[in-house]
Amino acid sequence: MPERASSYAAEVDWAFNFVFWISVFFFALIVILTVVFAIKYRRRPGVEADNSITHNTKLEVFWSVVPLGLVIVIFWFGFSGFVDMRTFPKDAMVVKVHAKMWSWSFEYPNGVESTTLHVPLGQKVKLRMDSSDVLHSFWVPAFRVKQDVVPGRYTYLWFEAIKTGTFRVLCTEYCGTGHSTMLSAVEVQSPEAFKAWMAEESSGKNLSPVERGKKVFSLKGCAGCHTVTKDRKKLVGPGLYGIFGHEVTLAGGKKVLADENYLRESILDPNAKVVNGFPPIMSLIPLKDKELDGVIEYLKSLKD
Amino acid sequence: MTSIPMPEEGTLTTKPVVDETNYLKSAYGIKSWLLTQDHKRIAIMYMIGIGIAFLLGGLFALAVRLELWTPTKTIVEAATYNKLFTLHGAIMTFLVLVPSIPAILGNFVLPMMLGAKDVAFPKLNLLSFYLWLLGAIGFVVVLFAGDLDTGWTFYAPYSIRTQTAVALAATGAFILGFSSILTGLNFMVTIHKMRAKTMGWFRMPLLLWGLYATSVIQIVATPVIGITVGMLFLEKLFHIGFFDPKLGGDPVLFEHFFWFYSHPVVYVMILPAMGVISEIITAMSRKHIFGYTFIAFSSIAIALFGFLVWGHHMFVSGQSSLMSTIFSLLTFSVSIPSAIKVFNWLATMYKGSISLAPPMLFAMGFLFLFGIGGLTGLFLGTLNTDVHLHDTYFIVAHFHYTMMGSALIGLIGGLFFYWPKIFGRMYSHLLGTISFILIFVGFNLTFIPQFLMGSMGMPRRYYNYPPEFQAYHQWSTVGSFVLAAGLFTALWCFIHSLFRGEKAPDNPWGAVTLDWKTSSPPHHHNFDIVPPVTDPYDMDDVYWDEESKGYISRSQQAALQELAAGVSGTQEKNS
Ligand code: HEM
Ligand SMILES: [Cu+2]
Ligand SMILES: [Cu+2]
């Protein structure tokens, strides 16, 4: 099991170990008996099997009832742990989690957004999660929490971090080509450090359009499908470095010049003009006017 | 027994079944196979078909394992990788494991175990095979037609939105479903109607209990997958909102539909395998099965409870906590009958006279692997540990232990067990043993690392992965190649047997069930004279005969002698 960084990780591990040792016991029993019998009663000339034993109801009831008792105990531990996971504390800080192919973004009560989840140590946090496309699943192994994110409804989970550090967030519900890169992180900070971070984020209102665009580009998950590096590496979507002012070949062979209007249309109505060789899977990501403007400025800035 | 054609005299005393012909040679030509209604020939056609599908699925698996050798790109792109694991999973479950034991071994031995000539509806049986073939070809078409990449679970709404050939695959699954229903129906009617006159329910071999329970599941559960893929199809083509929230549907509903079928289906795979293992262990230990009634009823119990636990795949899906709790409780109830079986098998070995020929090695391997598969199920049925383990490599390892380590090992063990009966040839025990060792070692090497990395944080269906898991992935990949080597050794062993194998006696292992009281291979109509029905595990009924190098049944011999005496008696009177 990975390191424990949430309040109920210990409980989960306890249940895990409990089941583990029960399993070890029964597994050892099975293997030892199989091997011992296979050796001790292996076929020898002149030795016949003892065919007088065909059943023994007492024994059979015994080995039905004992496992039954054990699994009820196991169920109970799992159940009480589960109840803790599903009983939402009233005093929790609520963070909204937006999942989409193939990125996570986090929105705090004061409206600040980020691509990694920042939480203060010892604070109960409740996540309200939504997906704008398909099923995803939010997993933090170090916290032992997991919850599917379902389009068309909200799902929730909560945790209390007990250790500072950076912990991995992974998507565990298969969601297409970029599934395995749909990663993020939880940064558990001391309450002071969290406050400082939050102050800095919320003060950043007067960014230049390019800086704003850059931020939006990662927050809105564009980076999950597009690279912005010079090598113009393809992910699911085309690399966007140097796109502005270049000619783009569309599906069907038509060529268009990537001017501001083309970029705008590509973002606001992604499937109106589809780039040659790519599937029309970019979905509409709602942007505010200022954000859209920023992104376009940012894309224009990607050049030598 | 009376209305059966008279056997030729002379051969009567040594050979129970006197017809010289053999179903493999009862007719020649490609048509005599393709249009046959003989359950035995249909079984062999399935064997070949499923074998090819298994080879294909296996090659995809090796490609997947190779790709995972490094944490980033090794041999293929992400989109191709997703296609590979989807095809692997879909082929292995729908084309290989669901039909496998019933279609191959069940078809072959079920009528013979009952003392019948064939299944109740031989034409329907042939139709099932062609439906399977059609569905199978559908899948292969998908392979060439497009990029199927949803995983074998086809979860909505991804499966509805992706541009891939889901609709085609769904049609394939639909057709395969029909094949499955028809086989189940056929077996059920056959068991009800065609048992030898004196065979009561509790004189049936345990494999038949397993197949019966399987048939119940197939008939009840399969229509649901038919409906589900049908809805998927409608949604995809006509945009009727069932599952996609954009159209007003609910994706969790799809999960319910899917698992309502797919959970019982895992028992379609395991129950027949458990039946086969029961037969192997008792015959190879030369001992009466321990606790017949418990084993028989546990099969039925598993089939019934199996319908009530589908929600354990959905603990974190967004279903209500109350439902998760109920499903967890019910899930544990299924583990009890499985445990009972394992203990009964062990007790059967106790004070036996155990032969370590290949079928028994596979049966013991089954105990080991099913032990791990079943016990790891406990971690997943437990609510709070499943939250952590769900959709990780832990799940992948769990279901491979149960589906491949148990169901498939049951099939391979069963093939080693019934091979002499099916083809009338023995095989090299050495090759069989080598294949077992390679399969066993390779299998564990492949999947134990997956348990470890799953619990440590490795999600399933990942093309790229965090580098700290690389060593585990590499062990797993090495293991998969050892496993493949083992499987090819088994194949080699079988092919070698067909050409070089010694002639098999009628009853090489000393089993008592009726299927072993025919010639090896059986002739076209299985029996000339249906042997008397005894307790199927009364080992005193058979004794070793040095001359034929096989076992001979006392009751059958006595009956034949009586008949012969009767025959000569009437002849005397006539003259
Ligand atoms: C004996 C007791 C067993 C128990 C208690 C058990 C329990 C479970 C549970 C709770 C899950 C869901 C875990 C999750 O998705 O988070 C699961 C998954 C699975 N089990 Fe079992 N299981 C048992 C035996 C079997 C057998 C015999 C088979 C097959 C022959 C099987 C095949 C599967 C498959 C295929 C999955 C995963 C499907 C997927 O997500 O793709 N299990 N098992
Ligand atoms: Cu994902
Ligand atoms: Cu299940």
PDB file of N, CA and C and ligand atoms in Angstrom, chain A residues 102 104 134-137 170-176 178-180 182, chain B residues 462, ligand 2:
ATOM      1  N   TRP A 102      -8.682  15.615 -21.336  1.00  0.00           N
ATOM      2  CA  TRP A 102      -8.111  14.732 -20.392  1.00  0.00           C
ATOM      3  C   TRP A 102      -7.370  15.552 -19.373  1.00  0.00           C
ATOM      4  N   TRP A 104      -7.894  17.783 -15.317  1.00  0.00           N
ATOM      5  CA  TRP A 104      -8.643  18.123 -14.115  1.00  0.00           C
ATOM      6  C   TRP A 104      -8.499  19.612 -13.864  1.00  0.00           C
ATOM      7  N   VAL A 134     -17.285  12.439 -20.683  1.00  0.00           N
ATOM      8  CA  VAL A 134     -17.562  11.023 -20.410  1.00  0.00           C
ATOM      9  C   VAL A 134     -17.247  10.707 -18.947  1.00  0.00           C
ATOM     10  N   LEU A 135     -17.318   9.435 -18.590  1.00  0.00           N
ATOM     11  CA  LEU A 135     -16.989   9.038 -17.237  1.00  0.00           C
ATOM     12  C   LEU A 135     -15.497   9.216 -16.967  1.00  0.00           C
ATOM     13  N   HIS A 136     -15.175   9.718 -15.804  1.00  0.00           N
ATOM     14  CA  HIS A 136     -13.799   9.725 -15.317  1.00  0.00           C
ATOM     15  C   HIS A 136     -13.865   9.240 -13.884  1.00  0.00           C
ATOM     16  N   SER A 137     -12.708   9.074 -13.264  1.00  0.00           N
ATOM     17  CA  SER A 137     -12.747   8.681 -11.867  1.00  0.00           C
ATOM     18  C   SER A 137     -11.564   9.315 -11.151  1.00  0.00           C
ATOM     19  N   LEU A 170      -4.993  10.491 -10.096  1.00  0.00           N
ATOM     20  CA  LEU A 170      -5.061   9.777 -11.373  1.00  0.00           C
ATOM     21  C   LEU A 170      -6.506   9.572 -11.781  1.00  0.00           C
ATOM     22  N   CYS A 171      -6.720   9.474 -13.084  1.00  0.00           N
ATOM     23  CA  CYS A 171      -8.040   9.107 -13.564  1.00  0.00           C
ATOM     24  C   CYS A 171      -8.071   7.599 -13.691  1.00  0.00           C
ATOM     25  N   THR A 172      -9.067   6.950 -13.069  1.00  0.00           N
ATOM     26  CA  THR A 172      -9.106   5.488 -13.134  1.00  0.00           C
ATOM     27  C   THR A 172     -10.295   4.951 -13.902  1.00  0.00           C
ATOM     28  N   GLU A 173     -11.070   5.818 -14.516  1.00  0.00           N
ATOM     29  CA  GLU A 173     -12.118   5.278 -15.372  1.00  0.00           C
ATOM     30  C   GLU A 173     -11.727   5.581 -16.794  1.00  0.00           C
ATOM     31  N   TYR A 174     -11.612   4.522 -17.585  1.00  0.00           N
ATOM     32  CA  TYR A 174     -11.097   4.672 -18.934  1.00  0.00           C
ATOM     33  C   TYR A 174     -11.893   5.712 -19.709  1.00  0.00           C
ATOM     34  N   CYS A 175     -11.187   6.663 -20.325  1.00  0.00           N
ATOM     35  CA  CYS A 175     -11.883   7.774 -20.967  1.00  0.00           C
ATOM     36  C   CYS A 175     -11.283   8.120 -22.317  1.00  0.00           C
ATOM     37  N   GLY A 176     -10.569   7.170 -22.919  1.00  0.00           N
ATOM     38  CA  GLY A 176     -10.071   7.432 -24.271  1.00  0.00           C
ATOM     39  C   GLY A 176      -8.564   7.560 -24.342  1.00  0.00           C
ATOM     40  N   GLY A 178      -6.271   9.755 -24.136  1.00  0.00           N
ATOM     41  CA  GLY A 178      -5.419  10.447 -23.178  1.00  0.00           C
ATOM     42  C   GLY A 178      -5.630  10.005 -21.739  1.00  0.00           C
ATOM     43  N   HIS A 179      -6.357   8.910 -21.539  1.00  0.00           N
ATOM     44  CA  HIS A 179      -6.701   8.453 -20.191  1.00  0.00           C
ATOM     45  C   HIS A 179      -5.487   8.399 -19.262  1.00  0.00           C
ATOM     46  N   SER A 180      -4.394   7.835 -19.772  1.00  0.00           N
ATOM     47  CA  SER A 180      -3.253   7.619 -18.882  1.00  0.00           C
ATOM     48  C   SER A 180      -2.450   8.889 -18.634  1.00  0.00           C
ATOM     49  N   MET A 182      -4.177  11.698 -17.901  1.00  0.00           N
ATOM     50  CA  MET A 182      -5.107  12.559 -17.179  1.00  0.00           C
ATOM     51  C   MET A 182      -4.723  12.562 -15.701  1.00  0.00           C
TER      52      MET A 182
ATOM     53  N   TYR B 462      -3.872   1.838 -18.586  1.00  0.00           N
ATOM     54  CA  TYR B 462      -2.946   2.961 -18.729  1.00  0.00           C
ATOM     55  C   TYR B 462      -1.878   2.648 -19.764  1.00  0.00           C
TER      56      TYR B 462
HETATM   57 CU    CU C   2      -9.648   8.428 -17.632  1.00  0.00          CU
END
